[in-house]
Short mmCIF file of C-alpha atoms in Angstrom, two decimals:
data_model
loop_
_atom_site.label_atom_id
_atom_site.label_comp_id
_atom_site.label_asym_id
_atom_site.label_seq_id
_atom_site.Cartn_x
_atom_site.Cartn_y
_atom_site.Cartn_z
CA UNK A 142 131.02 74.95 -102.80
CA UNK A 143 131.84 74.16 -98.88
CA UNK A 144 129.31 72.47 -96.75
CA UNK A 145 127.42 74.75 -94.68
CA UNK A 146 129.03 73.26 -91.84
CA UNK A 147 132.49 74.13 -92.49
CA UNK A 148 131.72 77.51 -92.69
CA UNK A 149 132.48 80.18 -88.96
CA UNK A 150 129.91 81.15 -87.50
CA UNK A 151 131.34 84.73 -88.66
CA UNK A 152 130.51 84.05 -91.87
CA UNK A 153 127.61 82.55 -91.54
CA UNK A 154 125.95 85.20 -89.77
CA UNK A 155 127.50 87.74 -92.60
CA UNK A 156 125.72 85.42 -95.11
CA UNK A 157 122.59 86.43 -92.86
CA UNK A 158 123.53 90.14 -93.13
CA UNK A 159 123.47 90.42 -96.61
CA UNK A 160 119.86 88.44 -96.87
CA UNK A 161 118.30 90.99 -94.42
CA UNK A 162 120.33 93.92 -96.36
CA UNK A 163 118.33 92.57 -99.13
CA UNK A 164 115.28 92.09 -97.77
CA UNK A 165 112.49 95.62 -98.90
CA UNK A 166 109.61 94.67 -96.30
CA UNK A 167 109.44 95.88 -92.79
CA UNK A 168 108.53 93.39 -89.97
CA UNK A 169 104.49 93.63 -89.95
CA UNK A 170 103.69 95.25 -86.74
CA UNK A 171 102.58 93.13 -83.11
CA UNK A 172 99.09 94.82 -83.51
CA UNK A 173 98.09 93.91 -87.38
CA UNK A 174 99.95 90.40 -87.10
CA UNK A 175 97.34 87.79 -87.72
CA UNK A 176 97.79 83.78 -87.70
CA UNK A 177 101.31 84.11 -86.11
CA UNK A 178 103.51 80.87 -84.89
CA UNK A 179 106.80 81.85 -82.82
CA UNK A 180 109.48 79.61 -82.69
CA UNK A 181 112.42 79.87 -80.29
CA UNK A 182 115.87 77.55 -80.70
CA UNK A 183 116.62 76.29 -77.12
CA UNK A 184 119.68 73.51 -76.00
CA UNK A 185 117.69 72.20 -73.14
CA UNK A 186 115.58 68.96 -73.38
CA UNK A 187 114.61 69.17 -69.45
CA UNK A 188 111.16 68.11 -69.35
CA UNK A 189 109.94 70.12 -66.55
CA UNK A 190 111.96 74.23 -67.65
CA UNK A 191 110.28 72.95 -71.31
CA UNK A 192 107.12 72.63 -69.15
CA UNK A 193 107.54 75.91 -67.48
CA UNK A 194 108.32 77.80 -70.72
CA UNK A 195 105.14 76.63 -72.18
CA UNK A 196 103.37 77.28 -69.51
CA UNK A 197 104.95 81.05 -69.59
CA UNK A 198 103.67 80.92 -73.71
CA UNK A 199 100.34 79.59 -72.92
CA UNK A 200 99.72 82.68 -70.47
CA UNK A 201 100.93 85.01 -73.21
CA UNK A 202 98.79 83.24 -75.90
CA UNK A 203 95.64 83.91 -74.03
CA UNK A 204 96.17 87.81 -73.86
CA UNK A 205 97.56 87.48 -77.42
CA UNK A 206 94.48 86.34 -79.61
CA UNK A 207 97.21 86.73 -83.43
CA UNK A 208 99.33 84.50 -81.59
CA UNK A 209 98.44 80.57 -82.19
CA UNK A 210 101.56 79.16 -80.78
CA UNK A 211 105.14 79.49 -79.63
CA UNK A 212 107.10 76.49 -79.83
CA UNK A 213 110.33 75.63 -78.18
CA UNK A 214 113.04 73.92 -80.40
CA UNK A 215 115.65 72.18 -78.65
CA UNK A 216 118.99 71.64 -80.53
CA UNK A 217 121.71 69.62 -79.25
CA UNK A 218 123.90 71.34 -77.29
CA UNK A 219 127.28 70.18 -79.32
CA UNK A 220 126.15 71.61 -82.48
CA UNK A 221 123.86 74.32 -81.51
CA UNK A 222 125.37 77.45 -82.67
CA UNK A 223 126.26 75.87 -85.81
CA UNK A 224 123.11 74.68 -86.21
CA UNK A 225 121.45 78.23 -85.61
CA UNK A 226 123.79 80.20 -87.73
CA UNK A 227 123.01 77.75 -90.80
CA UNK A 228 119.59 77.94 -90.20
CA UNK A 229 119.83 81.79 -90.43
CA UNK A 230 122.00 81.35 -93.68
CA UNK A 231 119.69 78.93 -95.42
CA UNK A 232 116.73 81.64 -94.66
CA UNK A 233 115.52 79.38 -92.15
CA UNK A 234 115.96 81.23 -89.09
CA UNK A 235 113.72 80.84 -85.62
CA UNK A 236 111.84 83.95 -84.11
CA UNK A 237 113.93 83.30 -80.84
CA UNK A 238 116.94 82.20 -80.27
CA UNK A 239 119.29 81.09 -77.31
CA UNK A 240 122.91 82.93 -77.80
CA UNK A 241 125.80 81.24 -75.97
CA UNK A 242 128.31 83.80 -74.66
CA UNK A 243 130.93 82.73 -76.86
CA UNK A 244 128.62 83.39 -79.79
CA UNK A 245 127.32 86.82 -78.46
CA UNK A 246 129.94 89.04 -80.29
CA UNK A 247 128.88 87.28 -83.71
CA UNK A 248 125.61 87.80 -83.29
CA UNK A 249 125.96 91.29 -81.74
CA UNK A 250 127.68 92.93 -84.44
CA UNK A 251 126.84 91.06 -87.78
CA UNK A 252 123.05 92.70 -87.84
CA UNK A 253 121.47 88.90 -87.40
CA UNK A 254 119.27 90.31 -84.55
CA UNK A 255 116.71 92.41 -84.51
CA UNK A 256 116.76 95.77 -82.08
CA UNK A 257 114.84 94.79 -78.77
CA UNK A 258 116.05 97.82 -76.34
CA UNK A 259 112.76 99.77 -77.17
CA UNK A 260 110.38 97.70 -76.69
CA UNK A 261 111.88 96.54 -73.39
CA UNK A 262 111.50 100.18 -72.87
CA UNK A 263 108.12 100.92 -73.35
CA UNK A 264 106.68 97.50 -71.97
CA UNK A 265 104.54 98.12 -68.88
CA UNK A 266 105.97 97.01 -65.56
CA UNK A 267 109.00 95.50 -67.24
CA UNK A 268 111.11 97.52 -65.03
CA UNK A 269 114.18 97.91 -68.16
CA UNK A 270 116.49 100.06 -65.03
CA UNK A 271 116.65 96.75 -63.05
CA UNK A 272 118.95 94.83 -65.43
CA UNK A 273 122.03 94.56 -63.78
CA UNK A 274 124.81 96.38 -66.18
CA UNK A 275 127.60 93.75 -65.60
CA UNK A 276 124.90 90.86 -66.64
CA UNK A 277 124.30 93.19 -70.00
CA UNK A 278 127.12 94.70 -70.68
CA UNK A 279 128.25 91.71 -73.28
CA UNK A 280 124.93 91.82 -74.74
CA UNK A 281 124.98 95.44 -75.58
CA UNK A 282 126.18 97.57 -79.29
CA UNK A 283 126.70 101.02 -79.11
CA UNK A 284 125.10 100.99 -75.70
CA UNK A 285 121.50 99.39 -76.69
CA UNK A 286 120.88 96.02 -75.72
CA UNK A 287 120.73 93.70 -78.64
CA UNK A 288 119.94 90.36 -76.66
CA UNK A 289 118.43 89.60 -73.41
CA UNK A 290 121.28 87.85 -70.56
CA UNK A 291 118.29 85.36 -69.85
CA UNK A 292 121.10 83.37 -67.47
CA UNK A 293 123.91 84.54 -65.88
CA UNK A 294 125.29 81.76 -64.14
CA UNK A 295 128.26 82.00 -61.51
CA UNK A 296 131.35 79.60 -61.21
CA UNK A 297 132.05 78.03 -57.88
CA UNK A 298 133.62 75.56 -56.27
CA UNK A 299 131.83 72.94 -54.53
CA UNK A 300 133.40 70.60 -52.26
CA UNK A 301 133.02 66.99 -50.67
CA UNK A 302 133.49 67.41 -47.15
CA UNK A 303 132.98 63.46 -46.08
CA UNK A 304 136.00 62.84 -49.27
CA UNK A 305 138.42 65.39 -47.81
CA UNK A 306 137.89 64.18 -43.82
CA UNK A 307 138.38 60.23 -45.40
CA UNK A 308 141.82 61.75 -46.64
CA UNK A 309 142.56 63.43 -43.61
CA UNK A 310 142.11 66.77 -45.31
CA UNK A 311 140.48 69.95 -43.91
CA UNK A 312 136.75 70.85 -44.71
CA UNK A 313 136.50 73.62 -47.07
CA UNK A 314 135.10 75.32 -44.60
CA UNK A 315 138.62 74.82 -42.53
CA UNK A 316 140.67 75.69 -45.17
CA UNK A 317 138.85 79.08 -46.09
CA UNK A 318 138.95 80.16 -42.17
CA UNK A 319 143.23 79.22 -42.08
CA UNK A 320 143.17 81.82 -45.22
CA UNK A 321 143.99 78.55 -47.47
CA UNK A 322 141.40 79.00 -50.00
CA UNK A 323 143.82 79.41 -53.01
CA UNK A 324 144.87 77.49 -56.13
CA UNK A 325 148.09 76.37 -54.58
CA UNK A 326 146.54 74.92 -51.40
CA UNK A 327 143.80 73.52 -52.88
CA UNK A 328 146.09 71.79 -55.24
CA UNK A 329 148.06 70.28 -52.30
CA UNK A 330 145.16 69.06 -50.41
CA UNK A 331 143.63 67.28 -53.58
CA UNK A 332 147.06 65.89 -54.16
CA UNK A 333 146.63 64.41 -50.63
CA UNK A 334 143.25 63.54 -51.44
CA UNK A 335 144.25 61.06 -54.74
CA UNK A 336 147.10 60.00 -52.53
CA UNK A 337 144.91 58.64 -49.74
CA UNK A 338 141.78 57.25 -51.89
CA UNK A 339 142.43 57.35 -55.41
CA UNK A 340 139.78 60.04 -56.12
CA UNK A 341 140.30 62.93 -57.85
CA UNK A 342 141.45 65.89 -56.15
CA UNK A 343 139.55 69.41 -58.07
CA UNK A 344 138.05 68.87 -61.32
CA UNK A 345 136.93 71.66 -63.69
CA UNK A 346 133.68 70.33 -64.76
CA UNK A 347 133.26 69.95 -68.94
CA UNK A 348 137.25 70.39 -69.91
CA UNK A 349 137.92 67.39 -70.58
CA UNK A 350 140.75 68.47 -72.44
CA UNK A 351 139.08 69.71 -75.17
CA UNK A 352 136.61 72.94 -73.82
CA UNK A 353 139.57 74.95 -73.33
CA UNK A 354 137.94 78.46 -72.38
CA UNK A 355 136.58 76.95 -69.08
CA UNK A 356 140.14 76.87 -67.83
CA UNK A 357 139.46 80.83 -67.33
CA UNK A 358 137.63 79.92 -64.29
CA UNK A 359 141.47 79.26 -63.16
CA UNK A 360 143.30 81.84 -65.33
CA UNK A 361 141.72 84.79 -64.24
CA UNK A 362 143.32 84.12 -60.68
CA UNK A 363 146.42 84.84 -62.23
CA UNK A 364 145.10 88.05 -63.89
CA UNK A 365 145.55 86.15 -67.75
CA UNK A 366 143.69 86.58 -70.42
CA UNK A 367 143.51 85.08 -74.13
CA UNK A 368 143.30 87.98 -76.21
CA UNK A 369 144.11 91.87 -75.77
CA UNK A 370 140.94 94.04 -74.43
CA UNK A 371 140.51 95.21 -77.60
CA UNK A 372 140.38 91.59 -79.28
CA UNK A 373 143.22 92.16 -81.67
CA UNK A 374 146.37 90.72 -80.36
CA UNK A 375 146.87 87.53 -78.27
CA UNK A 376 147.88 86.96 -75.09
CA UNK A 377 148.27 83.27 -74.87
CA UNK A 378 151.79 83.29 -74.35
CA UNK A 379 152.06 86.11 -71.32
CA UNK A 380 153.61 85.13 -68.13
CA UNK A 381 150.71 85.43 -66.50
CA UNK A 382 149.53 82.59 -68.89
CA UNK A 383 152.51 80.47 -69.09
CA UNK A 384 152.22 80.62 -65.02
CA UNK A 385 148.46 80.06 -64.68
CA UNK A 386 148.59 76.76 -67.16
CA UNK A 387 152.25 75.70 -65.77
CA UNK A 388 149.94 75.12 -62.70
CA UNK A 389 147.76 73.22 -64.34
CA UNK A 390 150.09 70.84 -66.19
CA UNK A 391 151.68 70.30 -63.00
CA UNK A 392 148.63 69.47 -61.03
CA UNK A 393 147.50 67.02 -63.76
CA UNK A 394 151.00 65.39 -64.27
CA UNK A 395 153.36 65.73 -61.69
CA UNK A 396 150.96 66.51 -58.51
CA UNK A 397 148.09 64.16 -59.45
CA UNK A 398 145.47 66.90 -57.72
CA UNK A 399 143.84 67.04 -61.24
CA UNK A 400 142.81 64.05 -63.59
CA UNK A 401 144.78 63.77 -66.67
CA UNK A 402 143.32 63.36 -70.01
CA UNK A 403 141.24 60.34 -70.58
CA UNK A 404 140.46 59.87 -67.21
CA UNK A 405 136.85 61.34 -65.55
CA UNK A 406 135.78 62.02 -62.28
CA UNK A 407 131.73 63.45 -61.48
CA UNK A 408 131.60 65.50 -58.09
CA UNK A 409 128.57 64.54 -58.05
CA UNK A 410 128.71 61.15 -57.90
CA UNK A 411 131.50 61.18 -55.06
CA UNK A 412 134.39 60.88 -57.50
CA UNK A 413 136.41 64.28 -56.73
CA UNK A 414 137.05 66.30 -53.56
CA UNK A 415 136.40 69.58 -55.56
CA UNK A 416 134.55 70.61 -58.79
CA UNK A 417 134.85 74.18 -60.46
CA UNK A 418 131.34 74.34 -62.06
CA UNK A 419 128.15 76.70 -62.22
CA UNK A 420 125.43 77.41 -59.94
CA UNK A 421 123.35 75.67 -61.78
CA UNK A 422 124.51 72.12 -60.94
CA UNK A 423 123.51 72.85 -57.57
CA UNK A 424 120.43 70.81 -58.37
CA UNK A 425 122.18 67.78 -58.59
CA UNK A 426 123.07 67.71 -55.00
CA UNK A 427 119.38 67.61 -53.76
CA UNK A 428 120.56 63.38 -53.04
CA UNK A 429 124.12 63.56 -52.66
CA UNK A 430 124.71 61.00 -50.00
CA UNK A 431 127.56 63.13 -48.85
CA UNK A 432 128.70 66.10 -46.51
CA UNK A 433 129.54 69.05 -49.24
CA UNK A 434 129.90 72.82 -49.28
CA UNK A 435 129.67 75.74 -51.78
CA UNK A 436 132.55 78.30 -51.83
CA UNK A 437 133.94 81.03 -54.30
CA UNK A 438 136.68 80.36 -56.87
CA UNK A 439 140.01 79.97 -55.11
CA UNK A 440 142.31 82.98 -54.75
CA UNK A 441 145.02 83.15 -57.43
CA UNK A 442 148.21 84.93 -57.32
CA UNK A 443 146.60 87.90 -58.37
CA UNK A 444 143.73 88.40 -55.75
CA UNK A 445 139.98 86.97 -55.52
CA UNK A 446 137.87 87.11 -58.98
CA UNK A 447 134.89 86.29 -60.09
CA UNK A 448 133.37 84.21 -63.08
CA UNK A 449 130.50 84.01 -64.90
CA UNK A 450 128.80 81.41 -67.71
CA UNK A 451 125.80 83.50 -69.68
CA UNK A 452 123.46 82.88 -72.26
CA UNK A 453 121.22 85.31 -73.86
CA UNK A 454 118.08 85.25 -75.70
CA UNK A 455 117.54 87.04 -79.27
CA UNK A 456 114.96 88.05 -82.01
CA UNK A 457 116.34 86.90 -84.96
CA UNK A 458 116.03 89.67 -87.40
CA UNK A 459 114.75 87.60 -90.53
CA UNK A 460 112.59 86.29 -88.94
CA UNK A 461 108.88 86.96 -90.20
CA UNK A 462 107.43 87.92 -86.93
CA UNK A 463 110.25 89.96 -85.23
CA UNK A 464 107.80 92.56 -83.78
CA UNK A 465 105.29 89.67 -82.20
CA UNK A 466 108.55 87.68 -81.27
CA UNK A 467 110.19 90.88 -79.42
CA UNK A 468 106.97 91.69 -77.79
CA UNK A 469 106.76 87.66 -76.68
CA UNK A 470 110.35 88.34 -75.43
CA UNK A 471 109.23 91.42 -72.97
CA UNK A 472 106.71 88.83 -71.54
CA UNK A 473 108.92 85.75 -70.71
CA UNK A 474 111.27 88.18 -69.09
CA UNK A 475 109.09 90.78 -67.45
CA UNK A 476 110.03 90.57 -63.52
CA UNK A 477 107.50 87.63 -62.66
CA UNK A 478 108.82 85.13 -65.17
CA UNK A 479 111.70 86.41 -64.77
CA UNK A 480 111.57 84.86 -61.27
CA UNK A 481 109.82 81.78 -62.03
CA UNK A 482 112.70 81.33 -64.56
CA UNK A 483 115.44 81.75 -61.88
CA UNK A 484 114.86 78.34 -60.29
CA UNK A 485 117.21 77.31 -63.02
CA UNK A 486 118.48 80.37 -64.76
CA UNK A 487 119.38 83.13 -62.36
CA UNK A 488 118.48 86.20 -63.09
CA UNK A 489 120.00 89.23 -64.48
CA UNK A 490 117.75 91.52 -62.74
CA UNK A 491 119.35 93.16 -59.34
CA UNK A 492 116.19 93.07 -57.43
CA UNK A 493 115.88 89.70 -58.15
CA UNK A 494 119.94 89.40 -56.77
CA UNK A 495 118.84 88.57 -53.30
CA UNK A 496 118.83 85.30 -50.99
CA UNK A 497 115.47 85.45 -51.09
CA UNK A 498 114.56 85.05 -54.41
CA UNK A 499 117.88 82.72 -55.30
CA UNK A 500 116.78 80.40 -52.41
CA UNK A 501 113.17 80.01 -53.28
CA UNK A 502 114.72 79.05 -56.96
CA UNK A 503 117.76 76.94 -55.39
CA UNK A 504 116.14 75.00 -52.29
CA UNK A 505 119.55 72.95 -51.65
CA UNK A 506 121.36 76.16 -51.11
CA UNK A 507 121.66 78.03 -47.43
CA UNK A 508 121.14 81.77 -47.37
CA UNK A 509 124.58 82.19 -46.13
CA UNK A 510 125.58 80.22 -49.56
CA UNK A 511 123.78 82.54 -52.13
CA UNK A 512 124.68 85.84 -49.95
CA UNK A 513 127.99 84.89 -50.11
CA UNK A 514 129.11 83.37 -53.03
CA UNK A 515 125.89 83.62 -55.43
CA UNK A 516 125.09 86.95 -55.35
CA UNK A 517 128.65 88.30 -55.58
CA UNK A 518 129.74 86.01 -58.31
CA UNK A 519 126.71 87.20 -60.75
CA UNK A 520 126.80 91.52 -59.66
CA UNK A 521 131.00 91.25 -60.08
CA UNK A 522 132.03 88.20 -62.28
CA UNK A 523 133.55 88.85 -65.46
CA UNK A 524 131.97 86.66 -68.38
CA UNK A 525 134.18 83.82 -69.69
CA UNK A 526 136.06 84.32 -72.96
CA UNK A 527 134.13 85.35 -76.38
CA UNK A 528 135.05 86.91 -79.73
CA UNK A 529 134.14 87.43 -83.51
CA UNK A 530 134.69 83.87 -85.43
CA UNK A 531 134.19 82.43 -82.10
CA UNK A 532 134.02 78.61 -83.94
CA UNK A 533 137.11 79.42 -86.09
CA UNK A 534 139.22 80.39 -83.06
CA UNK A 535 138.23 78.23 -80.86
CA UNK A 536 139.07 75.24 -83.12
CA UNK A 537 142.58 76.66 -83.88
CA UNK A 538 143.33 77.43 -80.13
CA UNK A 539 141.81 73.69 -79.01
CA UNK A 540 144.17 72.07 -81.63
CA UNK A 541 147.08 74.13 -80.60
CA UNK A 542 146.78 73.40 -76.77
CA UNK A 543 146.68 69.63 -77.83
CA UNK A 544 150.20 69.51 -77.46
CA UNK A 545 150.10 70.90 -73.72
CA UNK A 546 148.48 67.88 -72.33
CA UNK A 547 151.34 65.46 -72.28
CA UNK A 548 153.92 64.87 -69.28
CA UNK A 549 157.07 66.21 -71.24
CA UNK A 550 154.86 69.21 -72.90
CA UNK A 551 156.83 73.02 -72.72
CA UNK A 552 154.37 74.98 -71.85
CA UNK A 553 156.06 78.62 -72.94
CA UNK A 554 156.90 76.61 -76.20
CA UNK A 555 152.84 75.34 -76.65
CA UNK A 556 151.76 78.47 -75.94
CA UNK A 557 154.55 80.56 -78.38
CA UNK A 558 152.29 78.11 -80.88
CA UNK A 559 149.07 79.16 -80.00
CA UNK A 560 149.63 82.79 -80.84
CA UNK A 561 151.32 81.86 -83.98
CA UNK A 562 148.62 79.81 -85.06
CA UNK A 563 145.52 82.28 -83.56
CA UNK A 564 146.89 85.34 -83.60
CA UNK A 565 145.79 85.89 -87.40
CA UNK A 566 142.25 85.19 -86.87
CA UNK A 567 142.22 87.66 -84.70
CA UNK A 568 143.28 90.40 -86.17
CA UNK A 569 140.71 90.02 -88.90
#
């Protein structure tokens, strides 16, 4: 028998199907519940959003006398949807659960959660209409919405002003007003930038050569994509691909704009002229001892796009409290946590899409920042990469691309590989 860890998350999950398809009792109603202790997976370990999340469950316990506690589980963030889906194989499952958006289509379709659209519904002053329908539409099966997009987190581009004027470089700024905001500029100028300091031109924050779907936050400016619409037939090889990662290998290799593999550089500590990250890291920059900037993605050969990181939170359907756990789920979303929450997960909510609310959550931000680039990139931005067996492919596509990152590499060739070696999975 194979370890539980060897098996997709795919399977997993189906493993969980069949449990629940076996399973006679209905979940015991919110209002006859008695003695009941939620429990809700999480990947953060920040002390002070763990604070705020049991301060949210401490409000709900009081109005909620059959509730005695919800605790939040933090799993590490490597192994977390592993670690979920065999907990929901072994029978083990959490009330709650964090979703990554990779994940979402497993857990969407395989029947592991429990329907929460209804009681959304029917919850006094939740407000269901104000859920923006680009934030849910991932989140969604035949049109009801399965999990809740608790984050939906733009990319952007932020940049180190004092690093590009020490290179004799433009300010971001500058280079959006000369209509130079665009892959291929930016690419020169953090060529320049390595040149003159031995920094690191742009960096796409958490590749490292390894987190390969992240690189969409540069593919889409060439209009690529992995996989067909429909999920069946891959894409990896197009010319819009083969262009959009040529780029790459020559900005890493041959241009020296980009670090090569092995070698690190954190915006954030000064290291890099550039970093393509989320919103979110905006809180790191409340001490930068530099000049920087926020912008949109650059402009690819195809036009100006739009990406976004989510994460979604969902009631695990074997779980033994799914009613309590879906009514807890209303609460720590309804519009007023739902803004207390945005200070580090923006919302999905389009009232809540305003500079007002995004700057009281993101002090270090100007209005002209989140009006510009914030609230765009979450109402428009396409959500990075996910499909069924979303562990299974993204291990075979990860392995395949090794052979891209070396100076001699053919890209067509790599990528001719890639579909041969994913193109199987996907069909199942």
């Amino acid at each position: 028998m194979r370890s539980a860890k060897w098996l997709t998350t795919a399977g997993l999950l189906a493993t969980a199907s069949l449990v629940l398809a076996g399973c006679s009792g209905a979940a015991e109603p919110a209002a006859t519940a008695k003695n009941v202790e939620l429990r809700m997976t999480v990947w953060t370990s920040n002390e002070d959003q763990l604070a705020l999340f049991d301060a949210i469950a401490a409000e709900y316990i009081d109005a909620h006398p059959e509730v005695e506690s919800v605790t939040f589980d933090p799993l590490p963030f490597e192994d977390y949807t592993t670690t979920l889906t065999t907990q929901v194989a072994g029978g083990k499952a959490p009330d709650l659960a964090w979703i990554l958006e990779n994940a979402a289509p497993d857990f969407v379709d395989s029947g592991a959660l429990a329907p929460i659209q209804g009681t959304l519904e029917k919850t006094e002053g939740y407000e269901f209409d104000d859920l923006n329908a680009a934030a849910t539409k991932l989140w969604k099966s035949d049109d009801q919405l399965i999990a809740y997009p608790f984050s939906t987190s733009p990319f952007v581009v932020f940049a180190n002003d004092d690093l590009l004027a020490a290179a004799g470089q433009p300010t971001a700024a500058e280079l959006q007003a000369a209509g130079k905001w665009n892959w291929e500029d930016i690419s020169e100028v953090g060529s320049a930038v390595n040149a003159a300091t031995g920094k690191a031109g742009f960096v796409i924050r958490d590749f490292d050569y390894t987190t390969w779907d992240n690189l969409a936050t540069v593919w889409l400016g060439w209009g690529a994509a992995p996989w067909s619409e429909d999920g069946a037939g891959c894409e990896f090889a197009s010319d819009e691909m083969v262009d959009a990662l040529t780029f790459l290998h020559e900005a890493a290799f041959e241009k020296k704009s980009m670090p090569g593999p092995g070698a690190t550089a954190d915006f954030f500590a000064g290291e890099s002229a550039f970093t393509v990250t989320q919103i979110s890291r905006a809180s790191l920059l409340a001490e930068a001892g530099f000049a920087w900037n926020l912008l949109p993605l650059p402009e690819g050969p195809a036009g100006e796009y739009s990406m976004v990181g989510q994460a979604g939170i969902g009631v695990m359907a074997q779980g033994e409290n799914a009613q309590v756990a879906t009514d807890f789920l209303a609460f720590f979303t309804n519009p007023d946590n739902s803004e207390k929450l945005a200070q580090w997960f923006p919302p999905a909510r389009d009232s809540q899409l305003n500079a007002q609310t995004l700057a009281a959550a993101n002090p270090v931000l100007t209005a002209d920042q989140i009006e510009d680039v914030v609230v765009p990139g979450i109402s428009t931005g396409v959500v990075r990469p996910s499909h069924t067996d979303s562990a299974k492919i993204g291990q075979t596509v990860r392995a395949s691309l090794d052979a891209m990152w070396t100076p001699e590499a053919d890209v067509a060739a790599v990528l001719d590989g890639v579909c041969e070696s994913v193109e199987p999975i996907l069909g199942n």
